[in-house]
Amino acid sequence: MDGTIARVPLTSNHPLNDGRTAGSAVVRAFSADRPERLPVWFMRQAGRSLPEYRAAREGTGMLEACLRPELASELTLQPVRRHGVDAAIFFSDIVVPLLLAGVDVDIESGVGPVLGAPIRTADDVARLVDAGPLTPAALAPVTGGVELTVAELGRTPLIGFAGAPFTLAAYLVEGRPSRDHLAARTLMHADPATWAALTDWAADVTGAFLRAQVLAGASAVQLFDSWAGALSAADYVAHAAPASARALAQVADLGVKVVHFGTGTEHLLTAMREVGADVVGIDYRTPLDHANRLLGGAVPLQGNLDPALLAAPWDVLEAHVRDVVGRGSWAPAHVVNLGHGVPPGTDPGVLTRVVELVHRLGH
Amino acid sequence: MDGTIARVPLTSNHPLNDGRTAGSAVVRAFSADRPERLPVWFMRQAGRSLPEYRAAREGTGMLEACLRPELASELTLQPVRRHGVDAAIFFSDIVVPLLLAGVDVDIESGVGPVLGAPIRTADDVARLVDAGPLTPAALAPVTGGVELTVAELGRTPLIGFAGAPFTLAAYLVEGRPSRDHLAARTLMHADPATWAALTDWAADVTGAFLRAQVLAGASAVQLFDSWAGALSAADYVAHAAPASARALAQVADLGVKVVHFGTGTEHLLTAMREVGADVVGIDYRTPLDHANRLLGGAVPLQGNLDPALLAAPWDVLEAHVRDVVGRGSWAPAHVVNLGHGVPPGTDPGVLTRVVELVHRLGH
């Protein structure tokens, strides 16, 4: 099959997309089906916990690695080969689409995304908007990486990756990671029109990033709203949810399921579903049976092993995995995952053992 | 009145303590009474938002400032003089009692508390415990600062200050501030006996710190569990609450009310009350009417203005203050405060204007 085919839209009936992965445990669970196999993958499974990742990344900056299709694809595939997880997640960073849209951003080791200049005023936002939309041409490195990956994955689904507009806007306004996101939260109240223009712009950029991944072969997408937990429910609904809905609308016609995840968001779960998510990712703080009740028993769940327990003795971790799987069985469907990303110091052998245990428990 | 009198225990009937401040709006509200005046103070009101603070602190390290009685007292009094708030909170840091107990800790500017060596093993914890309890003699700089302060405050109550054992233990185990507190959360599951020994030790140290402040004249205390929001409710109840209860037991005979505060703790409010708190501090994420329902309508509340709105235009901030006061009126009593500390860049004139508005609204 030649490269041009992979670039046409892949709808739910398209043989390259759901025809290939529709029978996979992850895609079926995301569709509220109950596959025979209990599926499992790990947020940040493509990362520093793997020696082969550290070897492949050596000497290459984070954003450079994201934009080299062969390398991004290799890093995406490594954990699938090693752990036998049921899905890959595309190796990228939430600021990649900002960079491709022309924002001066880099990732400083040990710090996180740092901007050349924060975006704080109506003029700053107007300059972003005037620079024009994020084009398919600019997204070519991403599209290329996804195509290489899905060609290798076969029937294992690739999950597309993007940050939510609120979290992107928080980085843009603060200029760097922040605990309280005070400047961003001030802007949304002090100048709601500028805030809305900024988050709409971020929605279009991150929506285009998601759409490119799906068109290149991703079978589902996950939107990460890392900082949404900093908002009250009222602020989330008024000042974050509209832009998240706008971003997700950009993939609504493509027939893929959407997972929505944040941390510290127990008070936001229903609102995070209502922006257009099919599946809600639950952080380690909220037991899955409780999350299922909060969501009315109607939503497939993903999560929520506590990453802190990956470093505990196996008997403690095994009991925890069994507890999470038991609580998840109340939901319409459950994709086992962590309740946050894999810590860099994790023993990869432990992750493989968790996958084996989940697959045993799921039968 | 001479210095020796201030060193005898001040019970609820003691003329130097409740005899002096029992009629104050803050102490009455903490007792679920409805004072005529709606009381207000601000977490971190003694801090970098004030030019007189920056002048007085210049050239003096944070922990050194906490341990110089005249300076700590001056910094505590500054916001009372400037803003007319209804309470002072003793200027200190949650790691002060750790330092006085012999822990090698300093506060690095822009980072926070950093330990010489993290406490991670049973042997590390045993060495802490073997070093003996925190004595009244070691606490003399704190006692001295409190005595100087209450002598100036007259009928305005001083609130004593301490960190909760979980948050202290999280610093001790991580060795520095951390977003996820992974090492601490791993230890509580991997080695619960060592974790319990560590948090019991931290409880005794921080309990002694609180007791010293009350015996020297503080009219109430507030326990800050800054990182408790990182825990699930089950982990909080099993691995944090027992030590918090142990710390608060050290002031239970002194007849002062206890405020308990954390951020991102909506899922923990009832558990945080049950450790022995009389008042629950609510962060800006949870509307006070909702918090009041979660707590069964039975608990005085403190909070919860959003610090992000202190930098918004006055009409936006005024509407927010009115909303918070309205929602707080559902609780048995309400002490207006922020839902987190005063940001360092805050215009102090805005804080004074908020105090004036709250006092107008409270009539």
PDB file of C-alpha atoms in Angstrom, chain A residues 179-180 182 185-186 189-190 226-227 229-233 235 263 266-267 284-285 306-309 311-313 316 340 343, chain B residues 179-180 182 185-186 189-190 226-227 229-233 235 263 266-267 284-285 306-309 311-313 316 340 343:
ATOM      1  CA  ARG A 179       2.226  26.092  40.346  1.00  0.00           C
ATOM      2  CA  ASP A 180      -0.748  28.426  40.612  1.00  0.00           C
ATOM      3  CA  LEU A 182      -1.909  33.073  38.617  1.00  0.00           C
ATOM      4  CA  ARG A 185      -6.170  32.929  35.883  1.00  0.00           C
ATOM      5  CA  THR A 186      -5.972  36.682  36.363  1.00  0.00           C
ATOM      6  CA  HIS A 189     -11.138  37.384  34.704  1.00  0.00           C
ATOM      7  CA  ALA A 190      -9.451  40.716  34.056  1.00  0.00           C
ATOM      8  CA  SER A 226      -2.594  19.036  32.739  1.00  0.00           C
ATOM      9  CA  TRP A 227      -3.415  22.197  34.701  1.00  0.00           C
ATOM     10  CA  GLY A 229      -7.277  21.060  38.247  1.00  0.00           C
ATOM     11  CA  ALA A 230      -6.155  24.583  39.159  1.00  0.00           C
ATOM     12  CA  LEU A 231      -9.602  25.891  38.159  1.00  0.00           C
ATOM     13  CA  SER A 232     -12.860  25.986  40.033  1.00  0.00           C
ATOM     14  CA  ALA A 233     -15.701  24.221  38.232  1.00  0.00           C
ATOM     15  CA  ASP A 235     -14.055  28.913  35.886  1.00  0.00           C
ATOM     16  CA  THR A 263      -4.985  15.730  37.347  1.00  0.00           C
ATOM     17  CA  GLU A 266     -12.390  15.210  40.507  1.00  0.00           C
ATOM     18  CA  HIS A 267     -14.565  18.337  40.718  1.00  0.00           C
ATOM     19  CA  TYR A 284      -4.851   8.310  40.983  1.00  0.00           C
ATOM     20  CA  ARG A 285      -6.708  10.413  43.583  1.00  0.00           C
ATOM     21  CA  ASP A 306      -0.948   5.260  41.432  1.00  0.00           C
ATOM     22  CA  PRO A 307       2.501   5.862  39.880  1.00  0.00           C
ATOM     23  CA  ALA A 308       3.940   6.049  43.407  1.00  0.00           C
ATOM     24  CA  LEU A 309       3.203   2.336  43.843  1.00  0.00           C
ATOM     25  CA  ALA A 311       8.329   1.615  43.261  1.00  0.00           C
ATOM     26  CA  ALA A 312       6.664  -0.350  46.091  1.00  0.00           C
ATOM     27  CA  PRO A 313       7.247  -4.091  46.721  1.00  0.00           C
ATOM     28  CA  VAL A 316       1.788  -4.088  47.515  1.00  0.00           C
ATOM     29  CA  HIS A 340      -0.439  10.121  35.934  1.00  0.00           C
ATOM     30  CA  PRO A 343       7.967   8.364  36.669  1.00  0.00           C
TER      31      PRO A 343
ATOM     32  CA  ARG B 179       5.026  18.381  42.338  1.00  0.00           C
ATOM     33  CA  ASP B 180       3.923  14.791  42.844  1.00  0.00           C
ATOM     34  CA  LEU B 182       6.253  10.501  44.638  1.00  0.00           C
ATOM     35  CA  ARG B 185       3.823   8.549  48.617  1.00  0.00           C
ATOM     36  CA  THR B 186       5.880   5.490  47.707  1.00  0.00           C
ATOM     37  CA  HIS B 189       2.857   2.256  50.907  1.00  0.00           C
ATOM     38  CA  ALA B 190       6.213   0.481  50.612  1.00  0.00           C
ATOM     39  CA  SER B 226      -0.056  22.336  51.807  1.00  0.00           C
ATOM     40  CA  TRP B 227       0.395  19.071  49.926  1.00  0.00           C
ATOM     41  CA  GLY B 229      -4.365  17.521  47.993  1.00  0.00           C
ATOM     42  CA  ALA B 230      -1.864  15.122  46.391  1.00  0.00           C
ATOM     43  CA  LEU B 231      -3.449  12.252  48.335  1.00  0.00           C
ATOM     44  CA  SER B 232      -6.521  10.183  47.645  1.00  0.00           C
ATOM     45  CA  ALA B 233      -9.071  10.252  50.462  1.00  0.00           C
ATOM     46  CA  ASP B 235      -4.436   7.520  51.615  1.00  0.00           C
ATOM     47  CA  THR B 263      -5.240  23.291  48.625  1.00  0.00           C
ATOM     48  CA  GLU B 266     -12.245  19.321  48.159  1.00  0.00           C
ATOM     49  CA  HIS B 267     -12.256  15.505  48.350  1.00  0.00           C
ATOM     50  CA  TYR B 284     -10.422  29.138  45.934  1.00  0.00           C
ATOM     51  CA  ARG B 285     -11.542  26.102  43.878  1.00  0.00           C
ATOM     52  CA  ASP B 306      -9.250  33.752  44.545  1.00  0.00           C
ATOM     53  CA  PRO B 307      -5.766  35.321  44.799  1.00  0.00           C
ATOM     54  CA  ALA B 308      -5.733  35.598  40.990  1.00  0.00           C
ATOM     55  CA  LEU B 309      -8.481  38.227  41.217  1.00  0.00           C
ATOM     56  CA  ALA B 311      -4.769  41.710  40.141  1.00  0.00           C
ATOM     57  CA  ALA B 312      -8.054  42.133  38.242  1.00  0.00           C
ATOM     58  CA  PRO B 313      -9.876  45.484  37.858  1.00  0.00           C
ATOM     59  CA  VAL B 316     -14.313  42.390  38.913  1.00  0.00           C
ATOM     60  CA  HIS B 340      -4.370  30.586  49.016  1.00  0.00           C
ATOM     61  CA  PRO B 343       0.857  36.598  45.751  1.00  0.00           C
TER      62      PRO B 343
END
